[in-house]
PDB file of C-alpha atoms and ligand atoms in Angstrom:
ATOM      1  CA  MET A1269      95.371  99.690  99.305  1.00 47.00           C
ATOM      2  CA  ASP A1270      92.790  97.469 100.965  1.00 50.00           C
ATOM      3  CA  SER A1271      92.431  94.422  98.700  1.00 47.00           C
ATOM      4  CA  ALA A1272      88.885  93.906 100.040  1.00 45.00           C
ATOM      5  CA  VAL A1273      87.888  96.978  98.015  1.00 62.00           C
ATOM      6  CA  LYS A1274      86.853  95.733  94.594  1.00 76.00           C
ATOM      7  CA  LYS A1275      88.405  97.782  91.810  1.00 87.00           C
ATOM      8  CA  SER A1276      88.094  97.253  88.070  1.00 94.00           C
ATOM      9  CA  PRO A1277      91.301  96.075  86.331  1.00 96.00           C
ATOM     10  CA  LEU A1278      91.897  99.611  84.998  1.00 96.00           C
ATOM     11  CA  LYS A1279      91.397 101.141  88.436  1.00 96.00           C
ATOM     12  CA  ALA A1280      93.701  98.512  89.931  1.00 97.00           C
ATOM     13  CA  ILE A1281      96.383  99.436  87.383  1.00 97.00           C
ATOM     14  CA  ARG A1282      95.929 103.108  88.137  1.00 95.00           C
ATOM     15  CA  GLN A1283      96.299 102.363  91.846  1.00 94.00           C
ATOM     16  CA  LYS A1284      99.444 100.341  91.197  1.00 95.00           C
ATOM     17  CA  CYS A1285     100.891 103.265  89.248  1.00 95.00           C
ATOM     18  CA  LEU A1286      99.990 105.640  92.071  1.00 92.00           C
ATOM     19  CA  ASP A1287     101.754 103.258  94.466  1.00 92.00           C
ATOM     20  CA  CYS A1288     104.708 103.215  92.084  1.00 91.00           C
ATOM     21  CA  ALA A1289     104.704 107.024  91.986  1.00 80.00           C
ATOM     22  CA  GLU A1290     107.274 107.191  94.768  1.00 75.00           C
ATOM     23  CA  ILE A1291     109.762 105.845  92.232  1.00 70.00           C
ATOM     24  CA  GLN A1292     108.084 107.388  89.192  1.00 65.00           C
ATOM     25  CA  PRO A1293     106.377 110.614  90.312  1.00 72.00           C
ATOM     26  CA  HIS A1294     105.047 111.677  86.915  1.00 87.00           C
ATOM     27  CA  ILE A1295     102.794 108.820  85.901  1.00 92.00           C
ATOM     28  CA  ARG A1296     101.645 110.558  82.726  1.00 91.00           C
ATOM     29  CA  ARG A1297     105.250 111.001  81.636  1.00 91.00           C
ATOM     30  CA  CYS A1298     106.384 107.602  82.923  1.00 93.00           C
ATOM     31  CA  GLU A1299     109.293 106.545  80.732  1.00 91.00           C
ATOM     32  CA  PHE A1300     109.159 102.842  81.561  1.00 93.00           C
ATOM     33  CA  THR A1301     107.479 101.949  78.297  1.00 94.00           C
ATOM     34  CA  THR A1302     108.427  98.298  78.743  1.00 95.00           C
ATOM     35  CA  CYS A1303     106.255  98.107  81.871  1.00 96.00           C
ATOM     36  CA  PRO A1304     103.215  96.007  80.857  1.00 97.00           C
ATOM     37  CA  LEU A1305     100.955  98.463  82.682  1.00 97.00           C
ATOM     38  CA  HIS A1306     102.256 101.472  80.765  1.00 96.00           C
ATOM     39  CA  PRO A1307      99.417 101.792  78.207  1.00 95.00           C
ATOM     40  CA  TYR A1308      96.846 101.842  81.017  1.00 96.00           C
ATOM     41  CA  ARG A1309      98.746 103.921  83.564  1.00 95.00           C
ATOM     42  CA  MET A1310      96.181 106.729  83.443  1.00 94.00           C
ATOM     43  CA  GLY A1311      93.368 104.288  84.242  1.00 94.00           C
ATOM     44  CA  LYS A1312      91.879 104.545  80.748  1.00 93.00           C
ATOM     45  CA  HIS A1313      91.418 101.908  78.064  1.00 93.00           C
ATOM     46  CA  ILE A1314      93.283 103.684  75.280  1.00 90.00           C
ATOM     47  CA  PHE A1315      92.523 100.914  72.764  1.00 90.00           C
ATOM     48  CA  TYR A1316      88.770 100.877  73.336  1.00 87.00           C
ATOM     49  CA  ARG A1317      87.036 100.707  69.948  1.00 85.00           C
ATOM     50  CA  LYS A1318      90.341 101.360  68.222  1.00 88.00           C
ATOM     51  CA  ALA A1319      92.612  99.216  66.110  1.00 89.00           C
ATOM     52  CA  LYS A1320      94.716  97.116  68.456  1.00 90.00           C
ATOM     53  CA  PRO A1321      98.500  96.970  68.008  1.00 90.00           C
ATOM     54  CA  ASP A1322     100.136  93.582  67.347  1.00 90.00           C
ATOM     55  CA  ASN A1323     101.426  93.410  70.902  1.00 90.00           C
ATOM     56  CA  TYR A1324      98.003  94.286  72.350  1.00 94.00           C
ATOM     57  CA  ARG A1325      97.184  93.051  75.834  1.00 95.00           C
ATOM     58  CA  SER A1326      93.908  93.639  77.618  1.00 95.00           C
ATOM     59  CA  PRO A1327      94.202  95.338  81.039  1.00 96.00           C
ATOM     60  CA  VAL A1328      93.845  91.960  82.808  1.00 97.00           C
ATOM     61  CA  LYS A1329      96.498  90.374  80.595  1.00 97.00           C
ATOM     62  CA  ALA A1330      98.765  93.385  81.189  1.00 98.00           C
ATOM     63  CA  ILE A1331      98.365  92.775  84.926  1.00 98.00           C
ATOM     64  CA  ARG A1332      99.241  89.111  84.421  1.00 98.00           C
ATOM     65  CA  ALA A1333     102.401  90.126  82.536  1.00 98.00           C
ATOM     66  CA  GLU A1334     103.334  92.564  85.299  1.00 98.00           C
ATOM     67  CA  CYS A1335     102.840  89.857  87.944  1.00 98.00           C
ATOM     68  CA  LEU A1336     105.005  87.438  85.974  1.00 98.00           C
ATOM     69  CA  ASP A1337     107.709  90.132  85.772  1.00 98.00           C
ATOM     70  CA  CYS A1338     107.347  90.658  89.506  1.00 98.00           C
ATOM     71  CA  CYS A1339     107.876  86.912  90.126  1.00 98.00           C
ATOM     72  CA  HIS A1340     110.728  86.477  87.618  1.00 98.00           C
ATOM     73  CA  GLY A1341     108.494  84.610  85.186  1.00 98.00           C
ATOM     74  CA  SER A1342     107.279  81.990  87.652  1.00 98.00           C
ATOM     75  CA  SER A1343     103.546  81.429  87.291  1.00 98.00           C
ATOM     76  CA  SER A1344     103.459  79.254  90.406  1.00 98.00           C
ATOM     77  CA  GLU A1345     105.006  82.104  92.400  1.00 98.00           C
ATOM     78  CA  VAL A1346     102.353  84.456  91.041  1.00 98.00           C
ATOM     79  CA  LYS A1347      99.679  81.996  92.114  1.00 98.00           C
ATOM     80  CA  ARG A1348     101.187  81.749  95.589  1.00 98.00           C
ATOM     81  CA  CYS A1349     101.613  85.532  95.941  1.00 98.00           C
ATOM     82  CA  GLN A1350     100.372  86.568  99.358  1.00 98.00           C
ATOM     83  CA  ALA A1351     100.717  90.311  98.882  1.00 97.00           C
ATOM     84  CA  GLU A1352      96.969  90.828  99.105  1.00 96.00           C
ATOM     85  CA  SER A1353      97.495  94.527  99.669  1.00 95.00           C
ATOM     86  CA  CYS A1354      98.979  94.842  96.161  1.00 97.00           C
ATOM     87  CA  ALA A1355      96.499  96.630  93.892  1.00 96.00           C
ATOM     88  CA  LEU A1356      96.897  93.941  91.217  1.00 97.00           C
ATOM     89  CA  TRP A1357      96.405  90.937  93.466  1.00 97.00           C
ATOM     90  CA  HIS A1358      92.854  89.958  92.435  1.00 97.00           C
ATOM     91  CA  TYR A1359      93.830  89.895  88.754  1.00 97.00           C
ATOM     92  CA  ARG A1360      97.265  88.291  89.036  1.00 98.00           C
ATOM     93  CA  LEU A1361      96.111  85.036  87.356  1.00 97.00           C
ATOM     94  CA  GLY A1362      95.092  86.904  84.199  1.00 96.00           C
ATOM     95  CA  LYS A1363      91.378  86.555  84.878  1.00 93.00           C
ATOM     96  CA  ASN A1364      88.747  88.801  86.329  1.00 93.00           C
ATOM     97  CA  PRO A1365      87.394  86.891  89.356  1.00 92.00           C
ATOM     98  CA  PHE A1366      84.472  89.317  89.667  1.00 90.00           C
ATOM     99  CA  VAL A1367      82.972  88.385  86.311  1.00 85.00           C
ATOM    100  CA  ASP A1368      80.506  85.510  86.263  1.00 81.00           C
ATOM    101  CA  PRO A1369      81.813  83.160  83.499  1.00 79.00           C
ATOM    102  CA  GLU A1370      78.271  82.225  82.425  1.00 85.00           C
ATOM    103  CA  HIS A1371      77.349  85.891  82.073  1.00 80.00           C
ATOM    104  CA  SER A1372      80.406  86.658  79.943  1.00 78.00           C
ATOM    105  CA  GLN A1373      79.705  83.574  77.797  1.00 84.00           C
ATOM    106  CA  ARG A1374      76.147  84.853  77.209  1.00 87.00           C
ATOM    107  CA  LEU A1375      77.539  88.282  76.272  1.00 83.00           C
ATOM    108  CA  ARG A1376      80.024  86.706  73.844  1.00 84.00           C
ATOM    109  CA  GLU A1377      77.256  84.683  72.189  1.00 90.00           C
ATOM    110  CA  ARG A1378      75.022  87.758  71.901  1.00 90.00           C
ATOM    111  CA  MET A1379      77.853  89.767  70.310  1.00 85.00           C
ATOM    112  CA  LEU A1380      78.620  86.957  67.861  1.00 89.00           C
ATOM    113  CA  LYS A1381      74.950  86.729  66.908  1.00 90.00           C
ATOM    114  CA  ALA A1382      74.740  90.509  66.356  1.00 88.00           C
ATOM    115  CA  ARG A1383      77.920  90.441  64.265  1.00 85.00           C
ATOM    116  CA  ASN A1384      76.655  87.536  62.138  1.00 87.00           C
ATOM    117  CA  SER A1385      73.276  89.153  61.474  1.00 85.00           C
ATOM    118  CA  ALA A1386      75.026  92.447  60.524  1.00 81.00           C
ATOM    119  CA  SER A1387      77.205  90.593  58.035  1.00 77.00           C
ATOM    120  CA  ASP A1388      74.151  88.683  56.671  1.00 79.00           C
ATOM    121  CA  ARG A1389      72.397  92.044  56.167  1.00 78.00           C
ATOM    122  CA  GLU A1390      75.451  93.430  54.379  1.00 78.00           C
ATOM    123  CA  ASN A1391      75.620  90.362  52.112  1.00 76.00           C
ATOM    124  CA  SER A1392      71.945  90.628  51.179  1.00 76.00           C
ATOM    125  CA  ILE A1393      72.399  94.358  50.345  1.00 74.00           C
ATOM    126  CA  HIS A1394      75.298  93.445  48.034  1.00 72.00           C
ATOM    127  CA  THR A1395      73.189  90.740  46.385  1.00 74.00           C
ATOM    128  CA  VAL A1396      70.349  93.226  45.758  1.00 71.00           C
ATOM    129  CA  ILE A1397      72.764  95.802  44.308  1.00 70.00           C
ATOM    130  CA  GLU A1398      74.413  93.230  42.015  1.00 71.00           C
ATOM    131  CA  THR A1399      71.113  91.869  40.648  1.00 64.00           C
TER     132      THR A1399
HETATM  133  S1  LIG B1519     103.547 102.228  84.064  1.00 75.30           S
HETATM  134 FE1  LIG B1519     104.768 100.850  85.372  1.00 75.30          FE
HETATM  135  S2  LIG B1519     106.655 101.990  85.802  1.00 75.30           S
HETATM  136 FE2  LIG B1519     105.131 103.469  85.053  1.00 75.30          FE
HETATM  137  S3  LIG B1519     104.125 104.303  86.856  1.00 75.30           S
HETATM  138 FE3  LIG B1519     102.929 102.544  86.197  1.00 75.30          FE
HETATM  139  S4  LIG B1519     103.720 100.771  87.336  1.00 75.30           S
HETATM  140 FE4  LIG B1519     105.210 102.427  87.484  1.00 75.30          FE
HETATM  141  S1  LIG B1520      99.927  90.809  92.939  1.00 75.30           S
HETATM  142 FE1  LIG B1520     101.779  89.818  93.760  1.00 75.30          FE
HETATM  143  S2  LIG B1520     102.839  89.069  91.935  1.00 75.30           S
HETATM  144 FE2  LIG B1520     101.390  90.642  91.263  1.00 75.30          FE
HETATM  145  S3  LIG B1520     102.569  92.568  91.222  1.00 75.30           S
HETATM  146 FE3  LIG B1520     101.523  92.406  93.195  1.00 75.30          FE
HETATM  147  S4  LIG B1520     103.056  91.492  94.535  1.00 75.30           S
HETATM  148 FE4  LIG B1520     103.724  91.069  92.462  1.00 75.30          FE
END
């Protein structure tokens, strides 16, 4: 894979699984459930808008865990990794370098605001019903 091609974290995981397919030809039936990438091996976010399990990891965090496994737990080795052709390379530090931090902060604030006003609305409905 050409690392210059920007792929989303899910697409990068999918690519990594396709690269791994020489060892594990049936990605859908991959039995390596301990592989951090396993939940996302089909390139889909299976937890999107669903209850998350206790051991939930986002796709980027799953990539980070995979990179740590790859480097025997050494975060400095992950940082120094020079395998730029690896599909996971851009995300190896557990962050998405293609997301503008200010933009994601704005999104977080907007979501929080929407959530708070929804809960305020719910509270005022309860107050009206109780009175
Ligand atoms: S989930 Fe892990 S072991 Fe399975 S195909 Fe993907 S990279 Fe390979
Ligand atoms: S990006 Fe580097 S550390 Fe991560 S899986 Fe690929 S080769 Fe290993």
